[in-house]
Short mmCIF file of C-alpha atoms in Angstrom, two decimals:
data_model
loop_
_atom_site.label_atom_id
_atom_site.label_comp_id
_atom_site.label_asym_id
_atom_site.label_seq_id
_atom_site.Cartn_x
_atom_site.Cartn_y
_atom_site.Cartn_z
CA UNK U 1 -78.25 77.81 -8.25
CA UNK U 2 -77.51 76.45 -11.73
CA UNK U 3 -77.49 72.65 -12.00
CA UNK U 4 -74.00 71.17 -12.26
CA UNK U 5 -73.09 70.14 -15.79
CA UNK U 6 -70.22 67.63 -15.98
CA UNK U 7 -67.52 67.89 -18.61
CA UNK U 8 -64.98 65.08 -18.57
CA UNK U 9 -62.66 67.11 -20.82
CA UNK U 10 -61.51 69.01 -17.74
CA UNK U 11 -60.00 65.87 -16.20
CA UNK U 12 -58.43 64.98 -19.55
CA UNK U 13 -56.80 68.42 -19.61
CA UNK U 14 -55.51 67.89 -16.07
CA UNK U 15 -54.14 64.44 -16.93
CA UNK U 16 -52.26 65.92 -19.88
CA UNK U 17 -50.91 68.67 -17.62
CA UNK U 18 -52.92 71.34 -19.41
CA UNK U 19 -54.68 74.07 -17.47
CA UNK U 20 -58.38 73.24 -17.35
CA UNK U 21 -61.06 75.94 -17.51
CA UNK U 22 -62.39 74.58 -14.22
CA UNK U 23 -60.52 72.64 -11.54
CA UNK U 24 -61.75 69.04 -11.86
CA UNK U 25 -62.22 66.78 -8.85
CA UNK U 26 -60.58 63.35 -8.82
CA UNK U 27 -61.36 60.48 -6.47
CA UNK U 28 -59.52 57.17 -6.43
CA UNK U 29 -62.64 55.32 -5.31
CA UNK U 30 -66.29 55.83 -4.37
CA UNK U 31 -67.22 53.64 -1.39
CA UNK U 32 -70.76 52.39 -1.94
CA UNK U 33 -71.61 52.85 1.73
CA UNK U 34 -70.62 56.51 1.60
CA UNK U 35 -72.54 56.95 -1.66
CA UNK U 36 -75.62 55.59 0.10
CA UNK U 37 -75.22 58.17 2.86
CA UNK U 38 -74.90 61.00 0.35
CA UNK U 39 -77.91 60.14 -1.82
CA UNK U 40 -80.06 58.34 0.76
CA UNK U 41 -80.60 55.26 -1.44
CA UNK U 42 -79.24 51.71 -1.47
CA UNK U 43 -76.36 50.91 -3.79
CA UNK U 44 -74.45 47.93 -2.38
CA UNK U 45 -77.16 45.25 -2.90
CA UNK U 46 -77.77 46.42 -6.46
CA UNK U 47 -74.11 45.93 -7.41
CA UNK U 48 -74.59 42.17 -6.92
CA UNK U 49 -77.91 42.02 -8.78
CA UNK U 50 -78.88 41.45 -12.40
CA UNK U 51 -78.01 43.79 -15.26
CA UNK U 52 -80.88 46.17 -14.56
CA UNK U 53 -79.83 46.36 -10.90
CA UNK U 54 -76.24 47.09 -11.88
CA UNK U 55 -77.32 49.87 -14.23
CA UNK U 56 -79.40 51.41 -11.45
CA UNK U 57 -76.48 51.10 -9.02
CA UNK U 58 -74.23 52.97 -11.42
CA UNK U 59 -76.91 55.62 -11.97
CA UNK U 60 -77.03 56.19 -8.23
CA UNK U 61 -73.23 56.41 -8.06
CA UNK U 62 -73.37 58.89 -10.95
CA UNK U 63 -76.00 60.90 -9.05
CA UNK U 64 -73.66 61.06 -6.07
CA UNK U 65 -70.84 62.26 -8.29
CA UNK U 66 -73.00 64.93 -9.87
CA UNK U 67 -74.26 66.13 -6.50
CA UNK U 68 -70.67 66.53 -5.29
CA UNK U 69 -69.40 68.19 -8.47
CA UNK U 70 -67.45 65.39 -10.19
CA UNK U 71 -66.99 65.26 -13.96
CA UNK U 72 -65.83 61.64 -13.74
CA UNK U 73 -66.49 58.71 -11.45
CA UNK U 74 -63.91 56.04 -10.55
CA UNK U 75 -64.62 52.60 -11.95
CA UNK U 76 -62.46 49.48 -12.03
CA UNK U 77 -62.78 45.76 -11.61
CA UNK U 78 -59.86 44.04 -9.89
CA UNK U 79 -57.65 41.29 -11.27
CA UNK U 80 -57.05 40.08 -7.71
CA UNK U 81 -60.74 39.13 -7.48
CA UNK U 82 -59.84 36.25 -9.80
CA UNK U 83 -56.80 35.14 -7.79
CA UNK U 84 -57.18 35.16 -3.98
CA UNK U 85 -59.52 38.11 -3.66
CA UNK U 86 -56.69 40.26 -2.35
CA UNK U 87 -55.84 37.91 0.52
CA UNK U 88 -52.36 37.24 -0.84
CA UNK U 89 -51.77 40.93 -1.48
CA UNK U 90 -52.73 41.66 2.12
CA UNK U 91 -50.37 38.96 3.41
CA UNK U 92 -53.13 36.63 4.58
CA UNK U 93 -53.13 34.18 1.70
CA UNK U 94 -50.75 31.42 0.71
CA UNK U 95 -48.38 31.21 -2.24
CA UNK U 96 -50.19 29.72 -5.24
CA UNK U 97 -46.98 29.42 -7.25
CA UNK U 98 -44.09 27.62 -5.58
CA UNK U 99 -42.46 25.80 -8.47
CA UNK U 100 -42.43 25.62 -12.25
CA UNK U 101 -45.12 22.95 -12.30
CA UNK U 102 -47.50 25.24 -10.38
CA UNK U 103 -46.72 28.03 -12.80
CA UNK U 104 -47.24 26.08 -16.00
CA UNK U 105 -50.37 24.30 -14.78
CA UNK U 106 -52.10 27.47 -13.61
CA UNK U 107 -55.18 28.14 -15.79
CA UNK U 108 -54.08 31.53 -17.14
CA UNK U 109 -56.38 31.61 -20.17
CA UNK U 110 -59.34 30.36 -18.17
CA UNK U 111 -58.78 33.11 -15.58
CA UNK U 112 -58.81 35.76 -18.30
CA UNK U 113 -62.07 34.32 -19.64
CA UNK U 114 -63.46 34.25 -16.10
CA UNK U 115 -62.66 37.94 -15.65
CA UNK U 116 -64.53 38.80 -18.85
CA UNK U 117 -67.50 36.57 -18.00
CA UNK U 118 -67.73 38.08 -14.53
CA UNK U 119 -67.18 41.76 -15.25
CA UNK U 120 -68.20 42.52 -18.84
CA UNK U 121 -71.74 43.13 -17.63
CA UNK U 122 -70.46 45.62 -15.05
CA UNK U 123 -68.64 47.65 -17.70
CA UNK U 124 -71.74 47.59 -19.91
CA UNK U 125 -73.86 48.76 -16.98
CA UNK U 126 -71.48 51.66 -16.48
CA UNK U 127 -71.96 52.69 -20.11
CA UNK U 128 -75.74 52.63 -19.73
CA UNK U 129 -75.60 54.84 -16.65
CA UNK U 130 -73.21 57.59 -17.73
CA UNK U 131 -74.96 60.86 -18.64
CA UNK U 132 -73.73 63.27 -21.33
CA UNK U 133 -70.56 65.02 -20.20
CA UNK U 134 -69.53 62.36 -17.68
CA UNK U 135 -67.18 59.41 -18.08
CA UNK U 136 -65.14 57.19 -15.78
CA UNK U 137 -61.54 57.04 -14.63
CA UNK U 138 -60.12 53.55 -14.19
CA UNK U 139 -60.17 50.27 -16.10
CA UNK U 140 -58.59 46.97 -15.09
CA UNK U 141 -57.89 47.22 -11.38
CA UNK U 142 -54.48 46.39 -9.84
CA UNK U 143 -51.12 46.71 -11.50
CA UNK U 144 -48.53 44.01 -12.02
CA UNK U 145 -46.85 44.24 -8.61
CA UNK U 146 -50.10 44.09 -6.64
CA UNK U 147 -51.42 41.22 -8.74
CA UNK U 148 -48.25 39.15 -8.47
CA UNK U 149 -48.45 39.50 -4.67
CA UNK U 150 -51.93 37.97 -4.72
CA UNK U 151 -50.36 34.93 -6.41
CA UNK U 152 -47.30 34.95 -4.15
CA UNK U 153 -47.43 37.19 -1.03
CA UNK U 154 -44.61 39.68 -0.56
CA UNK U 155 -42.45 37.66 1.85
CA UNK U 156 -42.88 34.45 -0.13
CA UNK U 157 -42.02 36.36 -3.30
CA UNK U 158 -38.65 37.25 -1.78
CA UNK U 159 -38.04 33.60 -0.92
CA UNK U 160 -39.08 32.56 -4.43
CA UNK U 161 -36.54 34.95 -5.95
CA UNK U 162 -33.74 33.18 -4.06
CA UNK U 163 -34.98 29.58 -3.98
CA UNK U 164 -36.55 29.32 -7.45
CA UNK U 165 -35.07 32.11 -9.59
CA UNK U 166 -36.34 30.63 -12.86
CA UNK U 167 -39.88 30.46 -11.49
CA UNK U 168 -39.57 34.00 -10.14
CA UNK U 169 -38.48 35.32 -13.54
CA UNK U 170 -41.21 33.46 -15.40
CA UNK U 171 -43.92 34.52 -12.95
CA UNK U 172 -43.45 38.20 -13.80
CA UNK U 173 -43.95 37.39 -17.48
CA UNK U 174 -47.04 35.24 -16.91
CA UNK U 175 -48.81 37.73 -14.65
CA UNK U 176 -47.75 40.60 -16.88
CA UNK U 177 -49.17 38.89 -19.96
CA UNK U 178 -52.39 38.22 -18.01
CA UNK U 179 -52.66 41.94 -17.21
CA UNK U 180 -51.82 43.12 -20.72
CA UNK U 181 -54.35 40.73 -22.25
CA UNK U 182 -57.15 42.03 -20.06
CA UNK U 183 -56.30 45.64 -20.90
CA UNK U 184 -56.37 44.75 -24.59
CA UNK U 185 -59.87 43.30 -24.14
CA UNK U 186 -61.05 46.32 -22.15
CA UNK U 187 -59.80 48.91 -24.61
CA UNK U 188 -61.27 47.07 -27.59
CA UNK U 189 -64.67 46.75 -25.94
CA UNK U 190 -65.14 49.51 -23.37
CA UNK U 191 -62.70 52.35 -24.04
CA UNK U 192 -65.57 54.73 -24.79
CA UNK U 193 -66.64 54.68 -21.12
CA UNK U 194 -63.36 56.17 -19.89
CA UNK U 195 -61.95 59.69 -19.97
CA UNK U 196 -58.70 58.60 -18.31
CA UNK U 197 -57.37 55.07 -17.90
CA UNK U 198 -55.74 54.13 -14.64
CA UNK U 199 -54.56 51.34 -12.42
CA UNK U 200 -53.12 51.37 -8.94
CA UNK U 201 -49.84 49.65 -8.13
CA UNK U 202 -48.18 50.59 -4.85
CA UNK U 203 -44.47 50.27 -5.60
CA UNK U 204 -43.10 51.94 -2.48
CA UNK U 205 -43.39 52.79 1.18
CA UNK U 206 -42.23 55.78 3.17
CA UNK U 207 -38.47 55.51 2.61
CA UNK U 208 -37.98 53.60 -0.66
CA UNK U 209 -39.41 51.25 -3.24
CA UNK U 210 -40.67 47.91 -1.93
CA UNK U 211 -38.35 45.97 -4.20
CA UNK U 212 -35.06 47.11 -5.68
CA UNK U 213 -35.41 49.73 -8.42
CA UNK U 214 -33.53 47.50 -10.85
CA UNK U 215 -36.16 44.77 -10.30
CA UNK U 216 -38.89 47.28 -11.11
CA UNK U 217 -37.05 48.34 -14.25
CA UNK U 218 -36.50 44.75 -15.33
CA UNK U 219 -39.89 43.21 -14.62
CA UNK U 220 -42.52 45.92 -14.15
CA UNK U 221 -41.59 48.84 -16.40
CA UNK U 222 -41.77 46.83 -19.69
CA UNK U 223 -45.25 45.47 -18.87
CA UNK U 224 -46.49 48.88 -17.74
CA UNK U 225 -45.28 50.29 -21.05
CA UNK U 226 -47.30 47.74 -23.02
CA UNK U 227 -50.48 48.82 -21.24
CA UNK U 228 -49.79 52.54 -21.51
CA UNK U 229 -48.91 52.25 -25.20
CA UNK U 230 -52.27 50.55 -25.79
CA UNK U 231 -54.09 53.23 -23.81
CA UNK U 232 -52.39 55.95 -25.86
CA UNK U 233 -53.25 54.13 -29.10
CA UNK U 234 -56.91 54.51 -28.12
CA UNK U 235 -56.45 58.24 -27.60
CA UNK U 236 -56.61 58.16 -23.81
CA UNK U 237 -54.29 59.58 -21.14
CA UNK U 238 -52.97 57.22 -18.48
CA UNK U 239 -52.81 57.98 -14.76
CA UNK U 240 -50.73 55.82 -12.42
CA UNK U 241 -51.74 55.55 -8.79
CA UNK U 242 -48.75 54.46 -6.74
CA UNK U 243 -48.18 55.06 -3.06
CA UNK U 244 -44.76 55.35 -1.49
CA UNK U 245 -41.36 56.83 -2.14
CA UNK U 246 -40.78 55.87 -5.75
CA UNK U 247 -38.40 58.66 -6.70
CA UNK U 248 -35.83 56.09 -7.88
CA UNK U 249 -38.12 54.94 -10.71
CA UNK U 250 -40.10 58.09 -11.48
CA UNK U 251 -37.94 58.93 -14.50
CA UNK U 252 -38.55 55.42 -15.82
CA UNK U 253 -42.30 55.78 -15.31
CA UNK U 254 -42.37 59.12 -17.10
CA UNK U 255 -39.78 58.67 -19.84
CA UNK U 256 -39.99 54.94 -20.56
CA UNK U 257 -43.54 53.93 -19.62
CA UNK U 258 -45.00 57.27 -20.67
CA UNK U 259 -47.47 57.89 -17.84
CA UNK U 260 -49.33 61.16 -18.27
CA UNK U 261 -50.29 61.71 -14.64
CA UNK U 262 -49.70 60.34 -11.14
CA UNK U 263 -51.90 60.11 -8.07
CA UNK U 264 -50.96 59.81 -4.40
CA UNK U 265 -48.44 62.23 -2.97
CA UNK U 266 -47.74 61.71 0.72
CA UNK U 267 -46.59 64.45 3.06
CA UNK U 268 -44.72 61.81 5.08
CA UNK U 269 -42.41 61.47 2.07
CA UNK U 270 -42.45 65.06 0.80
CA UNK U 271 -44.98 67.86 0.83
CA UNK U 272 -46.95 68.40 -2.35
CA UNK U 273 -44.93 71.41 -3.45
CA UNK U 274 -41.82 69.20 -3.65
CA UNK U 275 -43.60 66.73 -5.93
CA UNK U 276 -44.77 69.65 -8.09
CA UNK U 277 -41.28 71.12 -8.26
CA UNK U 278 -39.81 67.77 -9.30
CA UNK U 279 -42.44 66.63 -11.79
CA UNK U 280 -45.00 69.39 -12.33
CA UNK U 281 -43.68 70.32 -15.76
CA UNK U 282 -43.60 66.72 -16.96
CA UNK U 283 -46.84 65.07 -15.82
CA UNK U 284 -50.25 65.98 -14.45
#
């Protein structure tokens, strides 16, 4: 059997809704424990090691991808790791921002620097490990809605909207600027590692969006557009991962934000053929 030769251009074609010469595989994430089972080598300890360890970890993840027939591997580093480690997003953390004083005193610039100090080495290790023909899909992990919930969990965010509307309004701007700034850094330093840029931001659940569509249009869509415009300026397609029934804002995501592709289509909402019928001629 001929050895698999990756070609990341196939996933680029798919993201741009062009027919690829070969059907490319896409995975939202590679769990290191599963990778270890596939290749029979340790990965998880190496991810927390020095630069050489991180390069070797990525080489082993690449080897897993090649063995399974992937042209690209998923790679992202999460903004929530710098906030509450996802505890707020999962509803287990506390609200970090309760008033305007909390908001203005929060060390926004220091957190951005902390992200770069912590993860720049990881992105460089990825670049060292990628073989010819293979790139990554991903970038800065978490979108605006997920990140804001790590600052202020979902229920508390609803209270904040009513009790402190000025703080609520300003919080979207602050977290959005934090996100946009990190994407600017990433694209100016590590764009060459990625075939497709992506973040995940679950905006909905089974029956509707998690917040009112007009809130998404007001606070989220403009910040998404800033990121996607930057991605496009670097010649990359953008894929949005978003779970849930987000039909009410899909036109905004396609026509205003300019997403090229979407991931996550749930049969509990509609079978895949319905999604294709609605959007198959507009996005990948």
